[in-house]
């Protein structure tokens, strides 16, 4: 059966010293509780190897992106093999900030997913509609298309290795959270789309996280929904107490 997961996305925040400190704090805090979910922190590339050296196996480590090439003359890029060589096990792909600011298309993301899987990295694949699509009622179709275009060339076995994260773009970093009902409607839809392609078992085994201004005060209500299997956490993951407040919502 699918896992509950809380994953932090630190984005472009923290110096190396601050990031290592935060990772140590989360690692220590986790030791003191019986967490009912897997916990992952996705950190800047520059922090991966150092953070890997200070955390225990109970805390998962991930990158926030990887390149769409394996190696070569791509100045400034970081490949999936390079990420994996740090000890990271996860990689966020398709975050709306990557799609919006760096022009990442479904074609590019398809390549990135394949390269990540080839390194045994678990992609945390993000999907979600912008405000206009929420308001004009096309949001379910938009998300269906994002999944179909980037992921439906995968085999059922490959698809089974993914974590999905539904992140309505209008809720990311805005303080505006989707209601638990809006999240559940979309998560149930996503599970249906997966079932239609890969069958009910693959769909039932897929962890689908919610992301978008998730905080200790709203996490429990959202996580209680049957098709919500945890959260991808931005701002609140930068503070150990807030992040742990979300982890312990399970
Ligand atoms: C995110 O960027 O993945 C995210 C969910 O951010 P926030 O929690 O800050 O809205």
Short mmCIF file of C-alpha atoms and ligand atoms in Angstrom, two decimals:
data_model
loop_
_atom_site.label_atom_id
_atom_site.label_comp_id
_atom_site.label_asym_id
_atom_site.label_seq_id
_atom_site.Cartn_x
_atom_site.Cartn_y
_atom_site.Cartn_z
CA UNK A 1 0.00 0.00 0.00
CA UNK A 2 1.13 3.56 -0.60
CA UNK A 3 3.25 5.50 1.86
CA UNK A 4 2.51 8.75 3.61
CA UNK A 5 5.31 11.21 2.93
CA UNK A 6 6.18 14.72 4.03
CA UNK A 7 8.89 16.27 1.85
CA UNK A 8 10.47 19.69 2.29
CA UNK A 9 11.47 21.83 -0.68
CA UNK A 10 13.98 24.36 0.50
CA UNK A 11 14.16 26.11 -2.90
CA UNK A 12 16.99 28.70 -3.19
CA UNK A 13 17.25 29.30 0.54
CA UNK A 14 19.94 28.85 3.20
CA UNK A 15 23.70 29.12 3.01
CA UNK A 16 25.60 25.86 3.34
CA UNK A 17 26.11 26.37 7.09
CA UNK A 18 22.46 27.27 7.64
CA UNK A 19 21.28 24.32 5.57
CA UNK A 20 23.49 21.80 7.35
CA UNK A 21 22.24 23.24 10.66
CA UNK A 22 18.61 22.90 9.61
CA UNK A 23 19.16 19.34 8.38
CA UNK A 24 20.79 18.42 11.70
CA UNK A 25 17.86 19.93 13.60
CA UNK A 26 15.28 18.00 11.55
CA UNK A 27 17.34 14.83 11.92
CA UNK A 28 17.47 15.24 15.72
CA UNK A 29 13.78 16.10 15.96
CA UNK A 30 12.87 12.99 13.97
CA UNK A 31 14.82 10.77 16.37
CA UNK A 32 12.59 11.91 19.19
CA UNK A 33 9.27 10.92 17.60
CA UNK A 34 7.60 7.90 16.08
CA UNK A 35 6.81 9.51 12.72
CA UNK A 36 3.82 8.01 10.91
CA UNK A 37 5.19 9.06 7.53
CA UNK A 38 8.42 9.05 5.55
CA UNK A 39 10.25 12.36 5.85
CA UNK A 40 12.39 13.83 3.08
CA UNK A 41 14.27 17.10 2.69
CA UNK A 42 15.03 18.40 -0.82
CA UNK A 43 17.90 20.85 -0.65
CA UNK A 44 20.05 22.97 -2.99
CA UNK A 45 22.65 21.07 -5.03
CA UNK A 46 25.47 22.78 -3.11
CA UNK A 47 24.21 21.27 0.16
CA UNK A 48 23.56 17.68 -0.88
CA UNK A 49 26.86 16.00 -0.02
CA UNK A 50 27.29 17.86 3.27
CA UNK A 51 23.71 17.19 4.36
CA UNK A 52 24.09 13.53 3.40
CA UNK A 53 26.97 13.39 5.88
CA UNK A 54 24.98 14.62 8.88
CA UNK A 55 21.62 12.83 8.60
CA UNK A 56 20.55 9.30 9.48
CA UNK A 57 18.78 6.88 7.19
CA UNK A 58 15.43 7.78 8.78
CA UNK A 59 15.53 11.13 6.96
CA UNK A 60 15.44 11.00 3.15
CA UNK A 61 17.47 13.41 1.04
CA UNK A 62 16.61 14.81 -2.36
CA UNK A 63 17.61 17.41 -4.93
CA UNK A 64 15.25 20.06 -6.29
CA UNK A 65 16.00 19.41 -9.96
CA UNK A 66 18.39 17.60 -12.28
CA UNK A 67 19.61 18.18 -15.82
CA UNK A 68 18.05 16.71 -18.94
CA UNK A 69 21.44 15.34 -20.03
CA UNK A 70 23.71 12.76 -18.43
CA UNK A 71 27.02 14.60 -18.82
CA UNK A 72 28.98 16.92 -21.03
CA UNK A 73 29.18 20.56 -22.05
CA UNK A 74 26.17 21.95 -20.16
CA UNK A 75 27.74 24.67 -18.03
CA UNK A 76 26.00 25.13 -14.70
CA UNK A 77 23.87 22.02 -14.90
CA UNK A 78 23.83 19.10 -12.44
CA UNK A 79 23.03 15.64 -13.75
CA UNK A 80 21.04 12.79 -12.20
CA UNK A 81 24.21 10.68 -11.77
CA UNK A 82 25.86 13.61 -9.98
CA UNK A 83 22.85 13.96 -7.67
CA UNK A 84 22.83 10.22 -6.95
CA UNK A 85 26.56 10.26 -6.21
CA UNK A 86 25.94 12.55 -3.21
CA UNK A 87 23.74 9.99 -1.48
CA UNK A 88 20.46 11.68 -2.43
CA UNK A 89 17.57 9.33 -3.16
CA UNK A 90 14.90 11.73 -4.41
CA UNK A 91 14.60 14.53 -6.94
CA UNK A 92 11.81 17.07 -7.39
CA UNK A 93 10.92 17.38 -11.08
CA UNK A 94 8.41 19.61 -12.83
CA UNK A 95 8.01 22.12 -10.02
CA UNK A 96 5.90 25.01 -11.29
CA UNK A 97 8.78 27.43 -10.67
CA UNK A 98 10.93 25.35 -13.04
CA UNK A 99 8.13 25.21 -15.61
CA UNK A 100 7.37 28.94 -15.31
CA UNK A 101 10.80 30.55 -14.92
CA UNK A 102 13.03 28.07 -16.76
CA UNK A 103 10.73 26.97 -19.56
CA UNK A 104 10.58 23.30 -18.60
CA UNK A 105 8.17 21.55 -20.96
CA UNK A 106 6.64 18.11 -20.72
CA UNK A 107 9.20 16.90 -23.30
CA UNK A 108 12.10 18.07 -21.13
CA UNK A 109 10.50 16.61 -18.02
CA UNK A 110 9.97 13.28 -19.71
CA UNK A 111 13.74 13.09 -20.30
CA UNK A 112 14.53 14.16 -16.75
CA UNK A 113 12.22 11.51 -15.28
CA UNK A 114 13.92 8.80 -17.35
CA UNK A 115 17.40 9.97 -16.33
CA UNK A 116 16.40 10.12 -12.66
CA UNK A 117 14.88 6.63 -12.76
CA UNK A 118 18.02 5.30 -14.45
CA UNK A 119 19.95 6.42 -11.34
CA UNK A 120 17.41 4.88 -8.97
CA UNK A 121 16.37 8.34 -7.84
CA UNK A 122 12.71 8.68 -6.88
CA UNK A 123 11.16 11.59 -8.78
CA UNK A 124 8.72 13.74 -6.84
CA UNK A 125 6.84 14.89 -9.92
CA UNK A 126 4.87 18.12 -9.57
CA UNK A 127 1.68 19.00 -11.41
CA UNK A 128 -0.88 21.72 -10.89
CA UNK A 129 -2.97 24.43 -12.49
CA UNK A 130 -2.57 28.21 -12.47
CA UNK A 131 -5.27 30.47 -11.05
CA UNK A 132 -6.87 31.19 -14.42
CA UNK A 133 -7.29 27.46 -15.04
CA UNK A 134 -8.82 27.00 -11.58
CA UNK A 135 -11.24 29.83 -12.25
CA UNK A 136 -12.21 28.85 -15.79
CA UNK A 137 -12.87 25.28 -14.71
CA UNK A 138 -10.21 23.56 -16.84
CA UNK A 139 -8.04 22.54 -13.87
CA UNK A 140 -8.78 18.81 -14.00
CA UNK A 141 -8.00 18.64 -17.74
CA UNK A 142 -4.81 20.68 -17.32
CA UNK A 143 -3.45 18.29 -14.72
CA UNK A 144 -4.52 15.24 -16.75
CA UNK A 145 -2.55 16.61 -19.69
CA UNK A 146 0.55 17.29 -17.57
CA UNK A 147 0.53 13.67 -16.39
CA UNK A 148 -0.20 12.17 -19.82
CA UNK A 149 2.43 14.22 -21.65
CA UNK A 150 5.34 13.71 -19.28
CA UNK A 151 4.68 10.33 -17.69
CA UNK A 152 2.53 8.05 -19.81
CA UNK A 153 5.43 6.71 -21.86
CA UNK A 154 6.63 4.97 -18.69
CA UNK A 155 5.95 1.29 -18.09
CA UNK A 156 3.71 0.41 -15.13
CA UNK A 157 6.80 -0.72 -13.24
CA UNK A 158 8.54 2.60 -13.87
CA UNK A 159 5.43 4.62 -13.01
CA UNK A 160 5.23 2.72 -9.74
CA UNK A 161 8.53 4.30 -8.68
CA UNK A 162 7.19 7.87 -8.82
CA UNK A 163 5.77 10.12 -6.15
CA UNK A 164 3.34 12.75 -7.46
CA UNK A 165 2.78 16.16 -5.91
CA UNK A 166 -0.33 18.17 -6.72
CA UNK A 167 0.60 21.81 -6.29
CA UNK A 168 -1.97 24.36 -7.39
CA UNK A 169 0.27 27.20 -8.57
CA UNK A 170 -2.04 29.81 -7.03
CA UNK A 171 -1.41 28.28 -3.61
CA UNK A 172 2.40 28.09 -3.75
CA UNK A 173 4.04 30.60 -1.46
CA UNK A 174 0.91 32.74 -1.46
CA UNK A 175 -0.50 31.82 1.93
CA UNK A 176 -3.63 30.74 0.05
CA UNK A 177 -4.20 27.02 0.56
CA UNK A 178 -6.52 24.81 -1.46
CA UNK A 179 -9.35 23.63 0.76
CA UNK A 180 -9.14 20.01 1.85
CA UNK A 181 -12.12 19.37 -0.47
CA UNK A 182 -10.38 20.96 -3.46
CA UNK A 183 -7.26 18.90 -2.76
CA UNK A 184 -9.26 15.69 -2.38
CA UNK A 185 -11.20 16.32 -5.60
CA UNK A 186 -7.96 16.72 -7.56
CA UNK A 187 -6.14 13.84 -5.85
CA UNK A 188 -9.06 11.48 -6.54
CA UNK A 189 -9.06 12.67 -10.14
CA UNK A 190 -5.31 12.06 -10.48
CA UNK A 191 -5.68 8.57 -9.04
CA UNK A 192 -8.44 7.91 -11.55
CA UNK A 193 -6.24 9.07 -14.42
CA UNK A 194 -3.47 6.73 -13.26
CA UNK A 195 -5.93 3.84 -12.87
CA UNK A 196 -7.22 4.44 -16.40
CA UNK A 197 -3.74 3.98 -17.82
CA UNK A 198 -1.98 1.57 -15.47
CA UNK A 199 -4.80 -0.12 -13.53
CA UNK A 200 -6.21 0.28 -10.03
CA UNK A 201 -3.32 -1.39 -8.20
CA UNK A 202 -0.70 1.01 -9.58
CA UNK A 203 -3.03 3.93 -8.82
CA UNK A 204 -3.70 2.75 -5.27
CA UNK A 205 0.02 2.33 -4.61
CA UNK A 206 0.97 5.82 -5.82
CA UNK A 207 1.65 8.42 -3.13
CA UNK A 208 0.11 11.75 -4.13
CA UNK A 209 1.27 14.70 -2.02
CA UNK A 210 -0.40 18.09 -1.69
CA UNK A 211 1.71 21.24 -1.92
CA UNK A 212 0.77 24.89 -1.54
CA UNK A 213 1.03 26.92 1.66
CA UNK A 214 0.75 23.83 3.82
CA UNK A 215 1.35 24.66 7.49
CA UNK A 216 1.02 22.91 10.86
CA UNK A 217 -2.39 24.60 11.23
CA UNK A 218 -3.91 23.16 8.03
CA UNK A 219 -1.91 19.97 7.40
CA UNK A 220 -4.06 17.63 9.48
CA UNK A 221 -7.32 18.54 7.75
CA UNK A 222 -5.73 18.10 4.29
CA UNK A 223 -3.85 14.89 5.16
CA UNK A 224 -7.03 13.33 6.55
CA UNK A 225 -8.52 13.18 3.06
CA UNK A 226 -8.39 9.63 1.70
CA UNK A 227 -6.48 10.44 -1.49
CA UNK A 228 -3.97 12.84 0.08
CA UNK A 229 -0.84 10.97 1.12
CA UNK A 230 1.20 13.81 2.57
CA UNK A 231 2.69 17.10 1.54
CA UNK A 232 5.42 18.86 -0.39
CA UNK A 233 6.30 21.76 1.85
CA UNK A 234 8.04 24.97 0.79
CA UNK A 235 8.18 27.90 3.22
CA UNK A 236 7.26 25.91 6.31
CA UNK A 237 10.11 23.46 5.66
CA UNK A 238 12.66 26.19 6.40
CA UNK A 239 11.77 26.19 10.08
CA UNK A 240 12.36 22.95 11.96
CA UNK A 241 9.44 23.41 14.37
CA UNK A 242 6.97 24.21 11.55
CA UNK A 243 8.19 21.31 9.43
CA UNK A 244 7.90 18.91 12.35
CA UNK A 245 4.45 20.32 13.08
CA UNK A 246 3.45 19.12 9.60
CA UNK A 247 5.24 15.76 9.95
CA UNK A 248 3.33 15.09 13.17
CA UNK A 249 0.01 15.96 11.54
CA UNK A 250 -0.08 12.23 10.64
C1 LIG B 1 6.46 24.36 -3.05
O1 LIG B 1 7.07 25.24 -3.62
O2 LIG B 1 6.65 23.17 -3.36
C2 LIG B 1 5.51 24.75 -2.00
C3 LIG B 1 4.55 23.93 -1.70
O3 LIG B 1 5.72 25.98 -1.42
P1 LIG B 1 4.90 26.63 -0.19
O4 LIG B 1 4.69 25.52 0.83
O5 LIG B 1 5.78 27.71 0.32
O6 LIG B 1 3.62 27.12 -0.74
#
